[in-house]
Short mmCIF file of C-alpha atoms and ligand atoms in Angstrom, two decimals:
data_model
loop_
_atom_site.label_atom_id
_atom_site.label_comp_id
_atom_site.label_asym_id
_atom_site.label_seq_id
_atom_site.Cartn_x
_atom_site.Cartn_y
_atom_site.Cartn_z
CA MET O 1 31.91 22.59 18.60
CA GLU O 2 34.82 20.48 18.27
CA LYS O 3 33.69 18.24 20.89
CA ILE O 4 30.55 17.73 19.01
CA ILE O 5 32.19 16.94 15.90
CA ASP O 6 34.02 14.32 17.70
CA GLU O 7 31.11 12.95 19.28
CA LYS O 8 29.79 11.89 15.57
CA LYS O 9 32.55 11.02 14.38
CA GLN O 10 32.64 8.63 17.18
CA GLY O 11 28.73 7.72 16.73
CA GLU O 12 29.64 7.29 12.66
CA SER O 13 32.82 5.23 13.52
CA LEU O 14 30.49 2.98 16.22
CA VAL O 15 27.68 2.39 13.23
CA THR O 16 30.54 1.33 10.87
CA GLU O 17 32.03 -1.01 13.45
CA GLN O 18 28.27 -2.33 14.02
CA LYS O 19 28.14 -2.75 10.24
CA LYS O 20 30.73 -4.96 10.38
CA GLN O 21 29.67 -6.91 13.07
CA ASN O 22 26.35 -7.51 11.71
CA THR O 23 25.81 -11.03 10.69
CA ARG O 24 21.85 -11.00 9.82
CA LYS O 25 20.25 -9.57 6.38
CA LEU O 26 17.15 -7.62 6.22
CA TYR O 27 15.50 -7.22 2.69
CA ILE O 28 12.87 -4.30 2.63
CA GLU O 29 10.96 -3.29 0.05
CA SER O 30 8.56 -0.09 -0.04
CA TYR O 31 5.64 0.67 -2.27
CA GLY O 32 3.73 4.02 -2.00
CA CYS O 33 4.40 7.58 -1.20
CA GLN O 34 8.19 9.32 -0.64
CA MET O 35 7.25 9.53 3.16
CA ASN O 36 6.95 5.34 2.74
CA PHE O 37 10.82 5.46 1.46
CA SER O 38 11.45 7.72 3.87
CA ASP O 39 9.87 5.68 6.58
CA SER O 40 11.93 2.18 5.70
CA GLU O 41 15.49 4.54 5.78
CA ILE O 42 14.18 4.68 9.53
CA VAL O 43 13.24 1.24 10.03
CA ALA O 44 16.84 0.17 8.62
CA SER O 45 18.67 2.19 10.75
CA ILE O 46 16.34 0.66 14.51
CA LEU O 47 17.18 -2.45 12.93
CA ALA O 48 20.81 -1.76 12.01
CA ASN O 49 21.50 -1.63 15.97
CA GLU O 50 19.66 -4.73 16.28
CA GLY O 51 22.05 -6.78 13.99
CA PHE O 52 20.90 -6.60 10.94
CA ASN O 53 22.33 -5.52 7.52
CA THR O 54 20.87 -4.81 4.26
CA THR O 55 20.56 -6.54 1.14
CA GLN O 56 18.96 -6.56 -2.16
CA THR O 57 18.78 -10.25 -2.67
CA LEU O 58 15.36 -11.76 -1.33
CA GLU O 59 16.59 -15.28 -1.22
CA GLU O 60 19.55 -14.66 1.41
CA ALA O 61 16.87 -12.49 3.81
CA ASP O 62 16.56 -13.39 7.25
CA LEU O 63 13.96 -11.11 7.70
CA VAL O 64 11.56 -9.55 4.69
CA LEU O 65 10.04 -6.14 5.29
CA VAL O 66 7.36 -4.78 3.27
CA ASN O 67 6.29 -1.19 3.61
CA THR O 68 2.78 -0.81 2.32
CA CYS O 69 -0.02 1.38 0.65
CA SER O 70 -3.59 1.84 1.71
CA ILE O 71 -4.56 5.02 -0.82
CA ARG O 72 -6.06 2.75 -3.23
CA GLU O 73 -7.22 -0.83 -3.59
CA LYS O 74 -4.89 -1.28 -6.19
CA ALA O 75 -1.79 -0.18 -3.94
CA GLU O 76 -2.85 -3.02 -1.50
CA LEU O 77 -3.39 -5.87 -4.24
CA THR O 78 0.19 -5.26 -5.49
CA VAL O 79 1.46 -6.09 -1.77
CA ARG O 80 -1.00 -9.19 -1.70
CA LYS O 81 0.66 -10.36 -4.90
CA ARG O 82 4.63 -9.82 -3.62
CA LEU O 83 3.48 -11.63 -0.55
CA GLU O 84 2.57 -14.53 -2.74
CA LYS O 85 6.26 -14.31 -4.12
CA PHE O 86 7.73 -13.93 -0.70
CA ASN O 87 5.69 -17.02 0.22
CA ALA O 88 7.38 -19.37 -2.27
CA VAL O 89 10.62 -18.10 -1.50
CA LYS O 90 9.66 -18.85 2.29
CA ARG O 91 8.96 -22.65 1.06
CA ILE O 92 12.92 -22.55 -0.09
CA ASN O 93 14.31 -20.97 3.14
CA PRO O 94 11.58 -21.51 6.01
CA ASN O 95 13.56 -19.77 8.62
CA MET O 96 12.61 -16.33 6.86
CA LYS O 97 10.56 -14.07 8.51
CA VAL O 98 8.21 -11.56 6.81
CA GLY O 99 6.78 -8.42 8.48
CA VAL O 100 4.22 -5.82 7.16
CA LEU O 101 4.57 -1.98 7.96
CA GLY O 102 3.05 0.79 6.97
CA CYS O 103 -0.72 2.01 6.04
CA MET O 104 -1.84 -1.52 5.19
CA ALA O 105 -0.49 -3.09 8.50
CA GLU O 106 -2.48 0.03 10.32
CA ARG O 107 -5.64 -0.78 8.21
CA LEU O 108 -5.44 -4.46 8.90
CA LYS O 109 -4.01 -4.81 12.19
CA ASN O 110 -4.31 -7.86 13.55
CA LYS O 111 -6.49 -9.22 10.81
CA PHE O 112 -3.93 -9.79 8.08
CA LEU O 113 -2.41 -12.68 10.62
CA GLU O 114 -5.19 -14.51 9.85
CA GLU O 115 -5.54 -13.17 5.87
CA GLU O 116 -2.52 -14.22 5.36
CA LYS O 117 -0.59 -16.90 6.84
CA ILE O 118 2.88 -16.17 5.77
CA VAL O 119 3.07 -12.66 7.51
CA ASP O 120 4.74 -12.82 11.21
CA MET O 121 4.55 -9.33 11.89
CA VAL O 122 2.24 -6.25 11.65
CA VAL O 123 3.69 -3.21 12.56
CA GLY O 124 2.36 0.41 11.89
CA PRO O 125 3.82 3.68 11.12
CA ASP O 126 4.27 4.82 14.33
CA ALA O 127 5.84 1.40 16.34
CA TYR O 128 8.92 1.08 14.30
CA LYS O 129 10.84 1.92 17.51
CA ASP O 130 9.71 -1.19 19.17
CA LEU O 131 10.93 -3.17 15.96
CA PRO O 132 14.02 -4.88 18.57
CA ASN O 133 10.61 -6.05 20.63
CA LEU O 134 8.73 -7.78 18.26
CA VAL O 135 11.34 -9.16 15.90
CA ARG O 136 12.59 -10.50 19.40
CA GLU O 137 9.28 -11.92 19.79
CA ILE O 138 8.92 -13.50 16.46
CA ASP O 139 12.58 -14.98 17.02
CA GLU O 140 11.37 -16.72 19.52
CA GLY O 141 8.58 -18.40 17.60
CA ARG O 142 5.68 -15.72 18.36
CA ASN O 143 3.76 -13.27 16.05
CA ALA O 144 4.10 -9.72 16.99
CA VAL O 145 1.97 -7.03 16.22
CA ASN O 146 2.11 -3.34 17.33
CA VAL O 147 -0.15 -0.86 15.53
CA ILE O 148 -0.74 1.83 18.49
CA LEU O 149 -0.67 5.46 16.52
CA SER O 150 1.30 8.23 18.59
CA LYS O 151 0.63 11.56 19.43
CA GLU O 152 4.60 12.22 19.67
CA GLU O 153 6.67 10.35 17.76
CA THR O 154 8.34 11.92 14.71
CA TYR O 155 11.61 9.98 14.86
CA GLY O 156 13.47 13.05 14.69
CA ASP O 157 16.36 11.03 16.76
CA VAL O 158 16.88 8.57 14.52
CA ALA O 159 19.21 8.71 11.78
CA PRO O 160 18.00 7.32 8.46
CA VAL O 161 20.18 4.48 6.76
CA ARG O 162 20.12 6.02 3.11
CA LEU O 163 18.58 2.97 0.85
CA ASN O 164 18.94 3.17 -3.06
CA SER O 165 20.64 6.40 -2.51
CA ASN O 166 21.88 8.04 -5.62
CA GLY O 167 23.85 10.03 -2.94
CA VAL O 168 22.41 13.23 -4.48
CA SER O 169 19.46 13.92 -3.07
CA ALA O 170 17.60 12.24 -0.03
CA PHE O 171 14.18 12.85 1.67
CA VAL O 172 14.27 14.92 5.07
CA SER O 173 10.63 13.99 6.90
CA ILE O 174 8.99 17.16 8.79
CA THR O 175 5.54 16.54 9.85
CA ARG O 176 3.73 13.01 10.30
CA GLY O 177 0.18 12.78 9.84
CA CYS O 178 -2.82 14.29 8.75
CA ASP O 179 -5.67 16.34 10.30
CA ASN O 180 -7.30 17.50 7.14
CA MET O 181 -9.85 14.51 6.70
CA CYS O 182 -10.68 14.29 3.11
CA THR O 183 -13.53 12.29 2.90
CA PHE O 184 -11.77 9.65 0.19
CA CYS O 185 -8.27 9.03 1.98
CA VAL O 186 -7.21 6.64 4.23
CA VAL O 187 -4.43 8.54 5.47
CA PRO O 188 -5.67 10.55 8.13
CA PHE O 189 -6.60 6.68 9.81
CA THR O 190 -3.32 4.77 9.39
CA ARG O 191 -1.23 7.81 10.37
CA GLY O 192 -3.10 9.36 12.55
CA ARG O 193 -2.62 13.07 13.72
CA GLU O 194 -0.46 15.91 12.28
CA ARG O 195 2.57 16.37 14.68
CA SER O 196 5.88 17.85 13.90
CA ARG O 197 9.40 17.24 14.21
CA ASN O 198 11.79 19.78 16.01
CA PRO O 199 13.49 22.12 13.77
CA GLN O 200 16.76 21.49 15.08
CA SER O 201 16.71 18.13 14.56
CA ILE O 202 15.85 18.71 10.77
CA LEU O 203 18.60 21.20 10.71
CA GLU O 204 20.89 18.17 11.84
CA GLU O 205 20.03 15.78 9.30
CA VAL O 206 20.42 18.18 6.63
CA ASN O 207 23.59 19.42 8.15
CA ASP O 208 24.97 15.50 7.83
CA LEU O 209 23.57 14.85 4.66
CA TRP O 210 25.55 18.13 3.32
CA GLU O 211 28.69 16.84 4.80
CA LYS O 212 28.05 13.42 3.19
CA GLY O 213 27.71 15.43 -0.40
CA PHE O 214 24.64 15.27 -0.93
CA LYS O 215 23.24 18.27 -3.00
CA GLU O 216 19.41 18.19 -2.54
CA ILE O 217 16.74 17.92 0.12
CA THR O 218 13.08 17.05 0.17
CA LEU O 219 11.23 18.02 3.22
CA LEU O 220 8.34 15.63 3.56
CA GLY O 221 4.78 15.55 5.20
CA GLN O 222 1.52 14.50 4.29
CA ASN O 223 1.01 18.29 4.26
CA VAL O 224 3.84 20.42 4.63
CA ASP O 225 2.17 24.24 4.93
CA SER O 226 0.88 22.95 8.28
CA TYR O 227 4.45 22.27 9.82
CA LEU O 228 4.46 23.85 13.10
CA TRP O 229 6.97 23.49 15.93
CA TYR O 230 5.75 24.68 19.43
CA GLY O 231 7.91 22.26 21.32
CA GLY O 232 6.15 18.78 20.81
CA GLY O 233 2.77 17.80 20.63
CA LEU O 234 -0.02 17.26 18.01
CA LYS O 235 -0.52 20.62 15.88
CA LYS O 236 -4.26 20.23 16.81
CA ASP O 237 -3.49 21.08 20.58
CA PHE O 238 -1.23 23.89 19.70
CA ASP O 239 -4.44 26.31 21.07
CA LYS O 240 -3.61 24.61 24.59
CA ALA O 241 0.36 25.98 24.24
CA SER O 242 1.39 28.61 26.70
CA GLU O 243 2.32 32.04 25.18
CA MET O 244 5.93 31.63 25.55
CA GLN O 245 5.62 28.30 22.74
CA LYS O 246 3.23 30.58 20.98
CA ALA O 247 6.11 32.89 21.11
CA THR O 248 8.79 31.02 19.83
CA SER O 249 7.06 28.29 17.35
CA VAL O 250 8.12 27.88 14.00
CA ASN O 251 5.84 27.65 10.79
CA PHE O 252 6.67 26.15 7.36
CA ALA O 253 7.69 29.45 6.38
CA GLY O 254 10.34 29.90 9.00
CA LEU O 255 11.38 26.16 8.50
CA LEU O 256 12.15 26.97 4.80
CA ALA O 257 13.77 29.83 5.58
CA MET O 258 16.05 28.24 8.63
CA VAL O 259 17.04 25.61 5.90
CA ALA O 260 17.85 27.59 3.01
CA ILE O 261 20.06 30.08 4.98
CA ALA O 262 22.04 27.07 6.88
CA HIS O 263 22.56 25.43 3.51
CA PRO O 264 22.99 28.22 0.70
CA LYS O 265 24.21 25.60 -1.99
CA MET O 266 21.79 22.92 -1.20
CA ARG O 267 18.61 22.67 -3.08
CA ILE O 268 15.50 22.59 -1.34
CA ARG O 269 12.07 21.05 -2.11
CA PHE O 270 9.10 19.90 -0.53
CA SER O 271 6.17 17.96 -0.68
CA THR O 272 2.95 18.23 -0.98
CA SER O 273 1.12 21.53 -0.37
CA ASN O 274 -2.33 21.53 0.42
CA PRO O 275 -4.06 24.37 -1.07
CA GLN O 276 -6.13 25.61 2.28
CA ASP O 277 -2.91 25.80 4.03
CA MET O 278 -0.33 27.37 1.78
CA THR O 279 0.13 30.63 2.90
CA LEU O 280 1.70 33.83 1.12
CA ASP O 281 4.44 33.60 3.34
CA VAL O 282 5.20 30.37 1.82
CA ILE O 283 5.36 31.55 -1.65
CA GLU O 284 7.27 34.59 -0.19
CA THR O 285 10.16 33.02 1.39
CA MET O 286 10.26 30.93 -1.97
CA SER O 287 10.50 33.80 -3.79
CA LYS O 288 13.81 35.51 -1.70
CA HIS O 289 16.00 32.10 -1.41
CA ASN O 290 17.57 30.96 -4.64
CA ASN O 291 18.08 27.63 -3.49
CA ILE O 292 13.81 26.67 -2.50
CA CYS O 293 13.23 25.22 -6.06
CA LYS O 294 10.73 26.85 -7.93
CA TYR O 295 7.81 23.53 -7.89
CA ILE O 296 5.00 23.31 -5.66
CA HIS O 297 3.01 20.35 -5.90
CA LEU O 298 -0.67 21.46 -5.15
CA PRO O 299 -3.00 18.61 -5.34
CA ILE O 300 -6.81 19.84 -6.11
CA GLN O 301 -8.41 16.62 -6.89
CA SER O 302 -11.39 18.17 -8.41
CA GLY O 303 -12.56 21.64 -10.86
CA SER O 304 -16.08 21.73 -9.15
CA ASN O 305 -16.84 23.49 -6.12
CA ARG O 306 -19.81 21.08 -5.13
CA ILE O 307 -17.53 17.81 -5.26
CA LEU O 308 -14.94 19.60 -3.39
CA LYS O 309 -17.31 20.30 -0.49
CA GLU O 310 -18.34 16.77 -1.02
CA MET O 311 -14.15 15.69 -0.46
CA ASN O 312 -14.46 18.08 2.33
CA ARG O 313 -11.13 19.81 0.80
CA LEU O 314 -11.89 23.12 2.44
CA HIS O 315 -11.24 25.59 -0.13
CA THR O 316 -13.14 26.74 -3.28
CA ARG O 317 -11.96 26.70 -7.19
CA GLU O 318 -12.00 30.42 -7.29
CA GLU O 319 -9.77 30.38 -3.73
CA TYR O 320 -7.76 27.74 -5.61
CA PHE O 321 -7.32 30.22 -8.51
CA GLU O 322 -6.14 33.37 -6.11
CA LEU O 323 -3.72 31.01 -4.90
CA ILE O 324 -2.54 30.04 -7.93
CA ASP O 325 -2.68 33.49 -9.42
CA ASN O 326 -0.39 34.56 -5.97
CA ILE O 327 2.40 32.32 -7.41
CA ARG O 328 2.43 33.00 -10.72
CA LYS O 329 2.38 37.12 -9.64
CA ILE O 330 5.68 36.19 -6.94
CA ILE O 331 7.20 33.61 -8.73
CA PRO O 332 6.75 34.17 -12.12
CA ASP O 333 8.50 30.60 -13.44
CA CYS O 334 7.44 28.13 -10.71
CA ALA O 335 5.87 24.83 -11.99
CA ILE O 336 2.86 23.81 -10.49
CA SER O 337 1.60 20.33 -10.41
CA GLN O 338 -1.70 18.16 -9.52
CA ASP O 339 -3.52 15.44 -7.81
CA MET O 340 -6.59 14.50 -9.64
CA ILE O 341 -9.25 12.02 -9.05
CA THR O 342 -12.23 11.33 -11.31
CA GLY O 343 -15.50 9.47 -10.57
CA PHE O 344 -15.48 10.14 -6.91
CA PRO O 345 -19.02 9.51 -6.02
CA THR O 346 -22.12 12.06 -7.55
CA GLU O 347 -19.52 13.31 -9.97
CA THR O 348 -21.71 14.37 -13.15
CA GLU O 349 -20.28 14.96 -16.38
CA GLN O 350 -20.58 18.92 -15.22
CA ASP O 351 -18.47 18.56 -13.13
CA HIS O 352 -15.92 16.66 -14.90
CA ARG O 353 -15.92 19.92 -17.21
CA ASP O 354 -15.36 21.83 -14.19
CA THR O 355 -12.25 19.64 -13.84
CA LEU O 356 -10.67 20.59 -17.30
CA SER O 357 -11.76 23.81 -17.58
CA LEU O 358 -9.87 24.16 -14.03
CA MET O 359 -6.67 22.49 -15.75
CA GLU O 360 -6.89 24.96 -18.99
CA TYR O 361 -6.71 27.73 -16.10
CA VAL O 362 -3.87 26.59 -14.36
CA LYS O 363 -1.95 24.05 -17.52
CA TYR O 364 -0.27 22.30 -14.66
CA ASP O 365 3.73 21.15 -15.55
CA PHE O 366 2.75 17.66 -14.55
CA GLY O 367 0.26 15.84 -12.70
CA PHE O 368 -0.80 12.61 -10.88
CA MET O 369 -4.17 10.85 -11.75
CA PHE O 370 -6.42 8.93 -10.42
CA ALA O 371 -9.77 6.84 -10.84
CA TYR O 372 -11.48 7.43 -7.51
CA SER O 373 -11.20 3.87 -5.02
CA GLU O 374 -13.34 3.52 -2.46
CA ARG O 375 -11.82 3.10 0.85
CA PRO O 376 -13.34 1.34 3.59
CA GLY O 377 -13.55 3.17 6.84
CA THR O 378 -13.40 6.77 4.95
CA LEU O 379 -16.37 8.69 5.41
CA ALA O 380 -16.84 8.79 1.17
CA ALA O 381 -17.33 4.69 1.64
CA ARG O 382 -19.81 4.82 4.89
CA LYS O 383 -21.88 8.17 3.42
CA MET O 384 -21.89 7.71 -0.04
CA LYS O 385 -22.39 5.18 -2.94
CA ASP O 386 -19.61 4.56 -5.36
CA ASP O 387 -22.01 5.17 -8.12
CA VAL O 388 -19.60 6.43 -11.01
CA PRO O 389 -19.46 3.43 -13.38
CA GLN O 390 -16.03 2.38 -13.76
CA GLU O 391 -15.91 2.85 -17.61
CA VAL O 392 -17.27 6.02 -16.73
CA LYS O 393 -14.06 7.10 -14.06
CA LYS O 394 -11.81 5.49 -16.64
CA ARG O 395 -12.96 7.49 -19.37
CA ARG O 396 -12.66 10.54 -17.63
CA LEU O 397 -9.52 9.72 -15.90
CA THR O 398 -8.13 9.36 -19.88
CA GLU O 399 -9.65 12.63 -20.74
CA ILE O 400 -7.87 14.24 -18.06
CA ILE O 401 -4.55 12.57 -18.81
CA ASN O 402 -4.77 13.43 -22.70
CA LEU O 403 -5.28 17.17 -21.72
CA GLN O 404 -2.82 16.93 -19.23
CA GLN O 405 -0.29 15.53 -21.67
CA GLN O 406 -0.87 18.55 -23.78
CA HIS O 407 -0.41 21.28 -21.15
CA GLY O 408 2.86 19.27 -19.84
CA LEU O 409 4.22 19.75 -23.98
CA TYR O 410 3.07 23.41 -23.71
CA ARG O 411 5.01 24.00 -20.61
CA THR O 412 7.98 22.14 -21.50
CA ARG O 413 8.17 23.80 -24.83
CA GLN O 414 8.35 27.38 -23.18
CA HIS O 415 12.21 25.86 -21.85
CA LEU O 416 13.14 25.96 -25.55
CA GLY O 417 16.35 27.81 -26.13
CA LYS O 418 16.68 28.80 -22.17
CA ILE O 419 19.69 27.94 -20.31
CA GLU O 420 18.74 26.22 -17.12
CA GLU O 421 20.80 24.93 -14.03
CA VAL O 422 20.26 21.13 -13.88
CA LEU O 423 21.56 18.75 -10.85
CA ILE O 424 23.11 15.67 -12.46
CA GLU O 425 21.20 12.42 -10.71
CA GLY O 426 22.37 9.50 -12.53
CA ASN O 427 22.19 7.82 -16.39
CA SER O 428 19.53 8.62 -18.86
CA LYS O 429 16.95 6.16 -18.62
CA LYS O 430 17.20 5.63 -22.08
CA SER O 431 20.74 5.64 -23.12
CA ASN O 432 24.38 5.59 -20.78
CA ARG O 433 25.82 8.09 -22.32
CA HIS O 434 23.42 10.60 -21.20
CA TRP O 435 23.28 11.94 -17.88
CA MET O 436 19.22 12.34 -16.22
CA GLY O 437 18.97 15.55 -13.95
CA ARG O 438 16.39 18.00 -13.01
CA ASN O 439 16.21 21.97 -13.35
CA THR O 440 14.28 24.11 -10.64
CA GLN O 441 10.99 23.01 -11.69
CA ASN O 442 11.44 19.59 -11.10
CA THR O 443 11.49 18.99 -14.89
CA VAL O 444 13.68 15.97 -16.44
CA VAL O 445 16.63 17.01 -18.66
CA VAL O 446 18.48 14.87 -20.33
CA PHE O 447 22.17 15.84 -21.87
CA PRO O 448 25.27 14.33 -23.33
CA LYS O 449 27.53 13.17 -20.52
CA GLU O 450 30.68 14.83 -21.70
CA ASN O 451 33.34 14.88 -18.71
CA TYR O 452 30.49 15.78 -15.92
CA LYS O 453 29.71 13.87 -12.96
CA VAL O 454 26.52 13.21 -10.69
CA GLY O 455 26.18 15.65 -8.53
CA ASP O 456 27.75 18.50 -10.50
CA PHE O 457 25.40 21.51 -11.12
CA VAL O 458 25.30 22.08 -14.96
CA ASN O 459 24.16 24.74 -17.09
CA VAL O 460 22.32 22.90 -19.90
CA LYS O 461 21.16 25.17 -23.19
CA ILE O 462 17.50 23.44 -23.63
CA THR O 463 17.72 22.29 -27.22
CA ASP O 464 14.31 19.85 -27.46
CA CYS O 465 11.59 18.58 -25.73
CA THR O 466 8.68 16.26 -25.21
CA ALA O 467 5.46 16.80 -22.91
CA ALA O 468 7.62 15.23 -19.93
CA THR O 469 11.46 15.65 -20.71
CA LEU O 470 13.60 18.53 -21.30
CA ILE O 471 16.54 17.74 -24.26
CA GLY O 472 19.78 19.70 -24.21
CA GLU O 473 23.41 20.02 -24.40
CA ALA O 474 25.91 21.54 -21.36
CA VAL O 475 27.39 24.87 -21.39
CA GLY O 476 29.36 24.54 -18.63
CA TYR O 477 29.36 23.98 -14.57
CA SER O 478 26.24 26.25 -12.92
CA GLU O 479 28.17 29.18 -10.44
CA ASN O 480 26.28 26.99 -8.01
CA ASN O 481 29.08 24.16 -8.47
N1 SAH V 501 -1.03 14.73 1.15
C1 SAH V 501 -0.43 13.34 0.58
C2 SAH V 501 -2.17 13.15 -0.08
C3 SAH V 501 -1.74 11.62 -0.52
S1 SAH V 501 -2.48 10.85 -1.20
C4 SAH V 501 0.46 13.62 0.44
O1 SAH V 501 1.41 13.93 0.68
O2 SAH V 501 0.92 13.77 -1.20
C5 SAH V 501 -1.72 11.06 -2.89
C6 SAH V 501 -2.93 11.30 -3.95
O3 SAH V 501 -3.83 10.17 -4.04
C7 SAH V 501 -3.96 12.23 -3.05
O4 SAH V 501 -3.79 13.71 -3.72
C8 SAH V 501 -5.62 11.79 -4.32
O5 SAH V 501 -5.28 12.62 -5.59
C9 SAH V 501 -4.69 10.19 -4.35
N2 SAH V 501 -6.15 9.39 -3.81
C10 SAH V 501 -5.98 9.35 -2.41
N3 SAH V 501 -7.29 8.47 -1.68
C11 SAH V 501 -7.56 8.11 -3.17
C12 SAH V 501 -8.70 7.55 -3.07
N4 SAH V 501 -9.45 6.92 -2.41
N5 SAH V 501 -8.87 6.83 -4.41
C13 SAH V 501 -8.38 7.56 -5.72
N6 SAH V 501 -7.00 8.79 -5.08
C14 SAH V 501 -7.18 8.81 -4.20
FE1 F3S V 502 -5.48 12.64 2.52
FE2 F3S V 502 -6.33 15.08 2.36
FE3 F3S V 502 -4.37 14.50 4.25
S1 F3S V 502 -5.62 13.75 0.35
S2 F3S V 502 -3.39 12.94 3.47
S3 F3S V 502 -6.23 13.55 4.16
S4 F3S V 502 -4.99 16.33 3.11
#
């Protein structure tokens, strides 16, 4: 054990030494999902070994990387706009190189180089270990592209460099890719097939975060409930695994319990869950361990069985209600949030009313709601006409956002008068005399600072609320502190 610690210390001092010697500057910007932000930390780590330290100042960068999102057209347009800005900076600093990472890189491949002259390098989400070679290529004046998707890559052996970290909470990725093939979604095409990361390397990363003073981790995956480690390889090849591999495999409930037991004073969150893959086992594991936060992000996309089928969501509205009922039975105070899409092809007013009535049933704590955006190459784009007029999509979106607002307020009001444990993350957005943190349900709580500090677990009495925020006063440290 001592030897391992020694080696690790040595490793760390090597990294620090390396950072001191690094002379080139990397500016990295991330868009889209949490996984992209987590990936950028992996990229920063790989490039730290290649002589790059990160900078927050675009103008002084030698290498500018933008980690992109393709989920909706708007996300792609945002990136194109940023490239215009980078172009303006490049006119002043012609030696600056620009690379595009992530889902847009994977979707557009070589086409990116033709469409955006400023881009020198295109790298897909599974090719980051090739960055040292790709950077050498662009250093020598050639364009560089690697968009090969992998069956194994999980970056389990890369220790992320924490970027823009509050030192309190961190992302730990546990699965990559998605096999679900929802017909509207571009992710299976840009992030490839589902594979899980070795639980040992996950635990090591969490141990390291704990030693560095982090208090909360979020286990990340496109579909965390489908986590399955059987020695490596694609989830879909599990059937071909040996009996031994099957017998010693670890599923998501197993992984959650493992992490929760290893670090009883650390808060554990996870995202995202898919209704069809979430098991009772996971819900029971959550209720057994106090440090697993009582919050589930459980996207459904639509309340209409017909639309769910067209979306290939592989579960019905009734099955979803059963899952919600089970969650409420096993964890009565669990918060639940949603993702919804309005205006999927063929959606009628009746389908839309089904979505509203589903929301009435669940009364989500919060939600992320979007108008359908057709993505090239997806099954919906190939087989269905994007036939709901923009103004109808928008009107339906406004209706579900308004309803969510009412439900948010209904949920936050349930916290009034209670004393809840809050982990302090930083200054409140509105006032630097107040701290901002979250309760176990992931609801933001704001309260006067007094003598508490970032990273403290504090008991807060909730005295007021809005639809999304709880307001209160600290009554002392919690026993977790
Ligand atoms: N499982 C993933 C889902 C990623 S996409 C996760 O880890 O969160 C996030 C959300 O974007 C989806 O749940 C869906 O509501 C929305 N979305 C995906 N594709 C979309 C599209 N083509 N148009 C509009 N919204 C979309
Ligand atoms: Fe996308 Fe559906 Fe997977 S929304 S990420 S294909 S679960």
